[in-house]
Short mmCIF file of C-alpha atoms in Angstrom, two decimals:
data_model
loop_
_atom_site.label_atom_id
_atom_site.label_comp_id
_atom_site.label_asym_id
_atom_site.label_seq_id
_atom_site.Cartn_x
_atom_site.Cartn_y
_atom_site.Cartn_z
CA MET D 10 42.02 -133.70 -57.94
CA PRO D 11 42.08 -134.38 -54.22
CA VAL D 12 38.87 -135.41 -52.59
CA GLY D 13 36.81 -132.46 -51.52
CA ALA D 14 38.85 -129.95 -53.46
CA GLY D 15 35.97 -129.08 -55.70
CA SER D 16 33.17 -129.55 -53.25
CA SER D 17 33.55 -126.13 -51.72
CA CYS D 18 33.92 -124.53 -55.15
CA SER D 19 30.87 -126.22 -56.49
CA SER D 20 28.75 -125.01 -53.61
CA GLY D 21 29.70 -121.39 -54.40
CA ARG D 22 30.45 -120.67 -50.74
CA ARG D 23 33.70 -120.19 -48.91
CA GLN D 24 34.29 -122.23 -45.81
CA ARG D 25 34.89 -120.01 -42.74
CA VAL D 26 37.75 -120.99 -40.50
CA PRO D 27 36.68 -120.98 -36.85
CA GLY D 28 38.18 -117.96 -35.21
CA GLY D 29 39.14 -116.48 -38.56
CA PRO D 30 38.58 -112.92 -39.74
CA GLY D 31 35.22 -113.74 -41.27
CA SER D 32 33.65 -115.46 -38.28
CA ARG D 33 31.58 -113.80 -35.62
CA GLY D 34 33.66 -115.25 -32.88
CA SER D 35 36.91 -113.84 -34.25
CA SER D 36 37.17 -111.22 -31.53
CA GLU D 37 37.71 -112.24 -27.95
CA PRO D 38 35.27 -110.98 -25.33
CA GLY D 39 36.27 -107.53 -24.13
CA ALA D 40 38.74 -107.01 -26.98
CA PRO D 41 38.47 -103.59 -28.73
CA ARG D 42 36.93 -103.67 -32.17
CA SER D 43 39.01 -102.75 -35.18
CA GLY D 44 39.31 -98.98 -35.49
CA ALA D 45 37.70 -98.31 -32.10
CA PRO D 46 39.69 -96.13 -29.64
CA SER D 47 41.24 -97.93 -26.70
CA ALA D 48 40.48 -97.18 -23.07
CA ASP D 49 43.70 -95.22 -22.77
CA GLN D 50 42.85 -93.14 -25.80
CA ARG D 51 39.35 -92.42 -24.45
CA GLY D 52 40.80 -91.46 -21.08
CA GLU D 53 43.28 -89.12 -22.67
CA ALA D 54 40.49 -87.54 -24.76
CA ARG D 55 38.44 -86.95 -21.62
CA ARG D 56 41.44 -85.43 -19.85
CA GLY D 57 42.08 -83.18 -22.84
CA LYS D 58 38.46 -82.07 -22.84
CA SER D 59 38.63 -81.31 -19.13
CA ARG D 60 41.75 -79.25 -19.58
CA TRP D 61 40.07 -77.21 -22.30
CA ILE D 62 37.00 -76.63 -20.14
CA LEU D 63 39.21 -75.56 -17.26
CA LEU D 64 41.12 -73.21 -19.54
CA LEU D 65 37.88 -71.62 -20.80
CA LYS D 66 36.61 -71.11 -17.26
CA LEU D 67 39.89 -69.53 -16.24
CA THR D 68 39.77 -67.24 -19.26
CA THR D 69 36.21 -66.24 -18.45
CA THR D 70 37.06 -65.54 -14.81
CA VAL D 71 40.12 -63.43 -15.62
CA GLY D 72 38.26 -61.63 -18.41
CA LEU D 73 35.30 -60.70 -16.28
CA LEU D 74 37.44 -59.44 -13.41
CA ALA D 75 39.66 -57.44 -15.78
CA PHE D 76 36.60 -55.89 -17.37
CA LEU D 77 35.09 -54.93 -13.99
CA PHE D 78 38.30 -53.46 -12.62
CA ALA D 79 38.87 -51.50 -15.82
CA ARG D 80 35.55 -49.67 -15.25
CA VAL D 81 36.32 -48.39 -11.74
CA ASP D 82 38.85 -46.02 -10.19
CA PRO D 83 41.41 -48.06 -8.19
CA ARG D 84 41.81 -45.18 -5.75
CA ARG D 85 38.07 -45.21 -5.06
CA VAL D 86 38.16 -48.97 -4.50
CA LEU D 87 41.01 -48.62 -1.97
CA GLU D 88 39.18 -45.82 -0.24
CA LEU D 89 36.07 -47.95 0.16
CA VAL D 90 38.10 -50.95 1.42
CA ARG D 91 39.86 -48.84 4.05
CA GLY D 92 36.61 -47.22 5.16
CA ALA D 93 34.72 -50.48 5.56
CA ARG D 94 32.95 -50.78 8.92
CA ALA D 95 34.46 -53.62 10.96
CA SER D 96 31.28 -54.15 12.98
CA TRP D 97 29.20 -54.80 9.89
CA VAL D 98 31.93 -57.10 8.50
CA VAL D 99 31.78 -59.22 11.66
CA VAL D 100 28.00 -59.35 11.45
CA ALA D 101 28.24 -60.34 7.78
CA PHE D 102 30.67 -63.11 8.71
CA LEU D 103 28.30 -64.50 11.36
CA VAL D 104 25.27 -64.30 9.04
CA CYS D 105 27.20 -66.18 6.36
CA GLY D 106 27.97 -68.90 8.85
CA SER D 107 24.30 -69.26 9.74
CA ALA D 108 23.66 -70.31 6.15
CA PHE D 109 25.79 -73.42 6.69
CA LEU D 110 23.79 -74.24 9.80
CA THR D 111 20.50 -73.83 7.92
CA SER D 112 21.66 -76.14 5.11
CA THR D 113 22.95 -78.70 7.62
CA LEU D 114 19.62 -78.82 9.45
CA LYS D 115 17.75 -79.25 6.18
CA TRP D 116 20.08 -82.10 5.15
CA HIS D 117 19.73 -83.72 8.58
CA GLY D 118 15.93 -83.70 8.26
CA LEU D 119 16.05 -85.30 4.83
CA LEU D 120 18.44 -87.99 6.03
CA ARG D 121 16.27 -88.74 9.04
CA THR D 122 13.21 -89.13 6.80
CA LEU D 123 15.15 -91.53 4.59
CA GLY D 124 16.12 -93.61 7.67
CA LEU D 125 19.68 -92.39 8.25
CA ALA D 126 20.27 -91.04 11.75
CA LEU D 127 23.52 -89.05 11.61
CA ASP D 128 24.88 -86.56 14.10
CA ARG D 129 24.22 -82.90 13.31
CA TRP D 130 27.77 -81.84 14.27
CA LEU D 131 29.19 -84.48 11.95
CA LEU D 132 26.99 -83.27 9.10
CA LEU D 133 28.03 -79.66 9.76
CA ARG D 134 31.70 -80.59 9.49
CA VAL D 135 31.08 -82.62 6.35
CA TYR D 136 29.08 -79.79 4.84
CA ALA D 137 31.90 -77.33 5.51
CA ILE D 138 34.39 -79.78 3.93
CA GLY D 139 32.11 -80.10 0.93
CA TYR D 140 32.06 -76.33 0.58
CA PHE D 141 35.89 -76.33 0.80
CA ALA D 142 36.06 -78.93 -1.99
CA SER D 143 33.53 -77.18 -4.23
CA SER D 144 35.58 -73.99 -3.96
CA LEU D 145 38.68 -75.73 -5.23
CA LEU D 146 37.44 -78.35 -7.69
CA PRO D 147 36.56 -77.09 -11.16
CA GLY D 148 33.28 -79.06 -11.43
CA THR D 149 29.86 -78.12 -10.11
CA ILE D 150 29.21 -81.26 -8.04
CA GLY D 151 32.66 -81.78 -6.53
CA GLY D 152 31.47 -80.82 -3.02
CA ASP D 153 28.55 -83.25 -3.23
CA LEU D 154 30.86 -86.11 -4.21
CA VAL D 155 33.13 -85.28 -1.32
CA ARG D 156 30.20 -85.23 1.11
CA PHE D 157 29.14 -88.66 -0.10
CA GLY D 158 32.66 -90.04 0.08
CA MET D 159 33.45 -88.74 3.56
CA LEU D 160 30.47 -90.33 5.22
CA SER D 161 31.68 -93.75 3.86
CA PRO D 162 28.23 -95.36 3.98
CA ASP D 163 27.55 -99.07 3.95
CA ARG D 164 26.01 -100.56 0.82
CA GLY D 165 22.54 -100.30 2.24
CA GLN D 166 22.99 -96.60 3.05
CA ARG D 167 24.47 -95.32 -0.19
CA LEU D 168 21.24 -94.88 -2.11
CA PRO D 169 19.44 -92.98 0.68
CA LEU D 170 22.50 -90.75 1.04
CA VAL D 171 22.53 -89.95 -2.67
CA ALA D 172 18.77 -89.30 -2.53
CA SER D 173 19.26 -86.89 0.42
CA ILE D 174 21.94 -84.93 -1.44
CA LEU D 175 19.79 -84.71 -4.59
CA LEU D 176 16.76 -83.57 -2.60
CA GLU D 177 18.85 -81.08 -0.63
CA ARG D 178 20.20 -79.62 -3.86
CA GLY D 179 16.89 -79.83 -5.72
CA THR D 180 14.74 -78.16 -3.12
CA GLY D 181 17.32 -75.38 -2.85
CA VAL D 182 17.26 -74.78 -6.62
CA VAL D 183 13.47 -74.75 -6.67
CA ALA D 184 13.30 -72.22 -3.81
CA MET D 185 16.04 -70.08 -5.35
CA ILE D 186 14.41 -69.86 -8.77
CA GLY D 187 10.96 -69.24 -7.25
CA MET D 188 12.27 -66.44 -5.06
CA ALA D 189 14.15 -64.94 -8.00
CA ALA D 190 10.97 -64.91 -10.10
CA ALA D 191 9.07 -63.33 -7.20
CA ALA D 192 11.79 -60.72 -6.75
CA VAL D 193 11.75 -59.76 -10.44
CA ALA D 194 7.94 -59.56 -10.36
CA TYR D 195 8.00 -57.43 -7.19
CA GLY D 196 10.71 -55.05 -8.47
CA ARG D 197 9.79 -55.20 -12.13
CA ARG D 198 10.32 -51.47 -12.58
CA ARG D 199 13.99 -51.92 -11.79
CA PHE D 200 14.83 -55.58 -12.40
CA ALA D 201 12.73 -56.36 -15.52
CA THR D 202 15.66 -55.96 -17.93
CA VAL D 203 16.40 -58.29 -20.82
CA PRO D 204 19.40 -60.11 -19.24
CA VAL D 205 17.56 -60.67 -15.97
CA LEU D 206 14.36 -61.83 -17.64
CA VAL D 207 16.23 -64.21 -19.92
CA VAL D 208 18.14 -65.83 -17.03
CA VAL D 209 15.07 -66.15 -14.81
CA VAL D 210 12.74 -67.41 -17.57
CA VAL D 211 15.21 -70.03 -18.77
CA ALA D 212 15.72 -71.18 -15.18
CA LEU D 213 11.94 -71.42 -14.62
CA VAL D 214 11.42 -73.47 -17.79
CA SER D 215 14.37 -75.75 -16.89
CA ILE D 216 13.21 -76.41 -13.33
CA ALA D 217 9.63 -76.99 -14.51
CA ALA D 218 10.84 -79.58 -17.01
CA ALA D 219 13.01 -81.25 -14.34
CA ILE D 220 10.09 -81.45 -11.93
CA ALA D 221 7.81 -82.91 -14.61
CA VAL D 222 10.39 -85.62 -15.32
CA ALA D 223 10.87 -86.36 -11.65
CA LEU D 224 7.13 -86.75 -11.07
CA ASP D 225 6.44 -88.72 -14.24
CA ARG D 226 5.16 -92.16 -13.14
CA ARG D 227 5.81 -93.62 -16.57
CA LEU D 228 9.53 -92.95 -16.08
CA VAL D 229 9.62 -95.66 -13.39
CA ALA D 230 8.10 -98.16 -15.80
CA ARG D 231 10.54 -97.19 -18.53
CA LEU D 232 13.53 -97.59 -16.22
CA ALA D 233 12.30 -100.97 -15.03
CA TYR D 234 11.80 -102.08 -18.64
CA ARG D 235 15.27 -100.87 -19.63
CA ALA D 236 16.79 -102.65 -16.65
CA ARG D 237 15.35 -105.96 -17.90
CA ARG D 238 16.44 -105.35 -21.47
CA VAL D 239 20.00 -104.08 -20.95
CA ARG D 240 22.51 -106.91 -21.22
CA ILE D 241 25.72 -105.04 -20.32
CA GLY D 242 26.39 -105.51 -16.61
CA GLY D 243 27.54 -101.92 -15.82
CA ALA D 244 24.73 -100.29 -17.82
CA ARG D 245 22.13 -102.60 -16.21
CA LYS D 246 23.40 -101.75 -12.75
CA LEU D 247 23.24 -98.01 -13.51
CA VAL D 248 19.67 -98.28 -14.84
CA MET D 249 18.64 -100.22 -11.73
CA VAL D 250 20.23 -97.58 -9.46
CA LEU D 251 18.34 -94.81 -11.29
CA TYR D 252 15.13 -96.83 -11.02
CA ARG D 253 15.46 -97.35 -7.28
CA LEU D 254 16.58 -93.77 -6.74
CA HIS D 255 13.58 -92.40 -8.67
CA ARG D 256 11.19 -94.54 -6.61
CA MET D 257 12.86 -93.46 -3.41
CA VAL D 258 12.56 -89.77 -4.27
CA ARG D 259 8.93 -90.14 -5.33
CA ALA D 260 8.11 -91.95 -2.11
CA MET D 261 9.32 -89.03 0.08
CA PRO D 262 6.53 -87.64 2.28
CA ARG D 263 5.21 -84.31 1.15
CA ARG D 264 5.66 -82.94 4.62
CA ALA D 265 9.43 -83.64 4.44
CA ILE D 266 9.67 -81.93 1.03
CA ALA D 267 7.74 -78.95 2.31
CA ALA D 268 10.05 -78.69 5.33
CA ALA D 269 13.07 -78.81 3.04
CA LEU D 270 11.60 -76.01 0.94
CA VAL D 271 11.03 -73.90 4.06
CA TRP D 272 14.67 -74.43 5.10
CA SER D 273 15.73 -73.41 1.60
CA VAL D 274 13.72 -70.19 1.74
CA LEU D 275 15.35 -69.42 5.13
CA PHE D 276 18.73 -70.10 3.56
CA TYR D 277 18.18 -67.58 0.76
CA LEU D 278 16.72 -65.02 3.16
CA GLY D 279 20.01 -65.45 5.06
CA THR D 280 21.86 -64.95 1.76
CA GLY D 281 19.98 -61.69 1.33
CA ALA D 282 20.83 -60.63 4.89
CA PHE D 283 24.48 -61.47 4.15
CA LEU D 284 24.49 -59.14 1.13
CA PHE D 285 22.63 -56.46 3.17
CA CYS D 286 25.36 -56.55 5.84
CA CYS D 287 28.11 -56.35 3.21
CA CYS D 288 26.39 -53.33 1.68
CA ARG D 289 26.14 -51.60 5.08
CA ALA D 290 29.82 -52.35 5.74
CA VAL D 291 30.77 -50.47 2.57
CA GLY D 292 28.26 -47.68 3.18
CA VAL D 293 25.79 -48.69 0.45
CA SER D 294 22.19 -47.98 1.41
CA VAL D 295 19.80 -50.68 0.20
CA SER D 296 16.82 -52.28 1.90
CA PHE D 297 16.71 -55.91 3.05
CA VAL D 298 14.14 -56.76 0.35
CA GLU D 299 16.35 -55.19 -2.35
CA ALA D 300 19.41 -57.03 -1.06
CA THR D 301 17.55 -60.31 -1.01
CA SER D 302 16.24 -59.75 -4.54
CA VAL D 303 19.74 -59.07 -5.82
CA ALA D 304 21.15 -62.07 -3.96
CA VAL D 305 18.72 -64.66 -5.32
CA VAL D 306 18.92 -63.39 -8.90
CA VAL D 307 22.69 -63.49 -8.78
CA CYS D 308 22.50 -67.06 -7.41
CA VAL D 309 20.45 -68.03 -10.44
CA TRP D 310 23.00 -66.21 -12.59
CA MET D 311 25.73 -68.34 -11.04
CA LEU D 312 24.10 -71.57 -12.20
CA LEU D 313 25.94 -70.95 -15.46
CA PRO D 314 29.11 -73.13 -15.26
CA VAL D 315 31.35 -70.62 -17.04
CA SER D 316 33.82 -69.50 -14.35
CA LEU D 317 35.97 -70.99 -11.60
CA GLY D 318 33.88 -71.31 -8.42
CA GLY D 319 31.67 -68.41 -9.55
CA LEU D 320 34.55 -65.98 -9.28
CA GLY D 321 34.09 -63.15 -11.76
CA LEU D 322 30.56 -64.25 -12.55
CA ARG D 323 29.33 -63.30 -9.08
CA GLN D 324 31.10 -59.94 -9.27
CA ALA D 325 29.54 -59.22 -12.68
CA GLY D 326 26.11 -60.15 -11.36
CA ASP D 327 26.48 -58.05 -8.23
CA VAL D 328 27.71 -55.01 -10.13
CA TYR D 329 24.93 -55.25 -12.71
CA MET D 330 22.06 -55.91 -10.25
CA LEU D 331 23.19 -53.33 -7.68
CA GLY D 332 23.68 -50.90 -10.58
CA LEU D 333 19.96 -51.27 -11.33
CA LEU D 334 19.37 -49.92 -7.81
CA GLY D 335 21.59 -46.90 -8.49
CA VAL D 336 24.74 -48.16 -6.74
CA GLY D 337 28.01 -47.11 -8.29
CA SER D 338 30.28 -49.66 -9.98
CA ALA D 339 33.14 -49.18 -7.47
CA GLU D 340 30.82 -49.59 -4.45
CA ALA D 341 29.12 -52.62 -5.96
CA LEU D 342 32.44 -54.25 -6.82
CA VAL D 343 33.78 -53.78 -3.28
CA VAL D 344 30.59 -55.21 -1.84
CA SER D 345 30.94 -58.30 -4.08
CA LEU D 346 34.62 -58.68 -3.27
CA LEU D 347 33.80 -58.53 0.46
CA ARG D 348 31.25 -61.30 -0.03
CA GLN D 349 33.80 -63.35 -1.89
CA ALA D 350 36.46 -62.77 0.77
CA ILE D 351 34.15 -63.91 3.59
CA GLY D 352 33.29 -66.98 1.51
CA TYR D 353 36.96 -67.78 1.16
CA ALA D 354 37.35 -67.43 4.94
CA TYR D 355 34.79 -70.20 5.33
CA THR D 356 36.65 -72.17 2.68
CA ILE D 357 39.71 -72.02 4.91
CA LEU D 358 37.65 -73.19 7.87
CA GLY D 359 36.38 -76.04 5.74
CA GLY D 360 39.97 -76.99 4.92
CA LEU D 361 40.84 -77.02 8.65
CA ALA D 362 37.79 -79.19 9.31
CA PHE D 363 39.03 -81.56 6.60
CA LEU D 364 42.44 -81.81 8.28
CA ALA D 365 40.81 -82.44 11.65
CA PHE D 366 38.55 -85.08 10.07
CA ARG D 367 41.48 -86.89 8.55
CA ARG D 368 43.41 -86.78 11.79
CA SER D 369 40.49 -88.25 13.75
CA ALA D 370 39.86 -90.92 11.13
CA GLY D 371 43.53 -91.91 10.87
CA PRO D 372 45.26 -94.70 12.76
CA ALA D 373 45.72 -94.18 16.49
#
């Protein structure tokens, strides 16, 4: 017997060949494990999921619009469209534009507090371009990503810019849900229906939980601990970004947060004025308070990501809420379509602003 032939047998253990299938170092760093999907397969799965979500949103949009149009007389709709008052349509268009100005001024104030001095006119153009992108992209944060990308910040400015967008969005959602709850409480005899109460209560609970998480001091300690424990470079970097972002948001002066909330309330008052003007254009008689109540509740309704750009969902919300005020389905649908059409007009303006921005940023 050759020397050593029985030594391994007598020990009762098999010798592992370095790099063999039984050793821990058999797989090269970065190589996919046996049976695990590859990067291409994961990417294809994500694209397939996105296509299914897009298809479901398209189906919901078409289904809601078909349902609403089936409940009205087309001749009555055409009659209302032809009889719309041009003066009130122009006023509605201008009031809608003031909402962009209000949001831009709020964003400018947050950026200035975070140490970023950017021109108001530049922010207004970027905000319009973001609105254009959010109207076209199927996601809910596409416009925010475009706003971030178009400002092309330096490395030291990226985190404050992200914080400003989150605060601009967050204060708007808080003001919207608070005003919706106040509107339902004020008009409880008309608005306190099961669908409205469910939507508002769920929104209130969600925003209360989000605020509690954002203000939790222990979360900072947990993020810092996770950042030290995570070994994967990309995950560690993400945890560190969340940690620094959380600290930056918590360090915002209360006065700046209060000012942003005031701007948000003004924005939604403008949204109510916009709906009020659209109602007057069609000949629907509602008060400013009623129009504002309907507008903010429908905005909460539209937080549900179930349609393309809110199309169909906004119309369903407008018809239902205005119906609670005694407005006919045909009149409410035309009011909602007028709101949507004016919004699309500003989408076109945002697209033109995008083309102008690209032309000015291009080579001379």
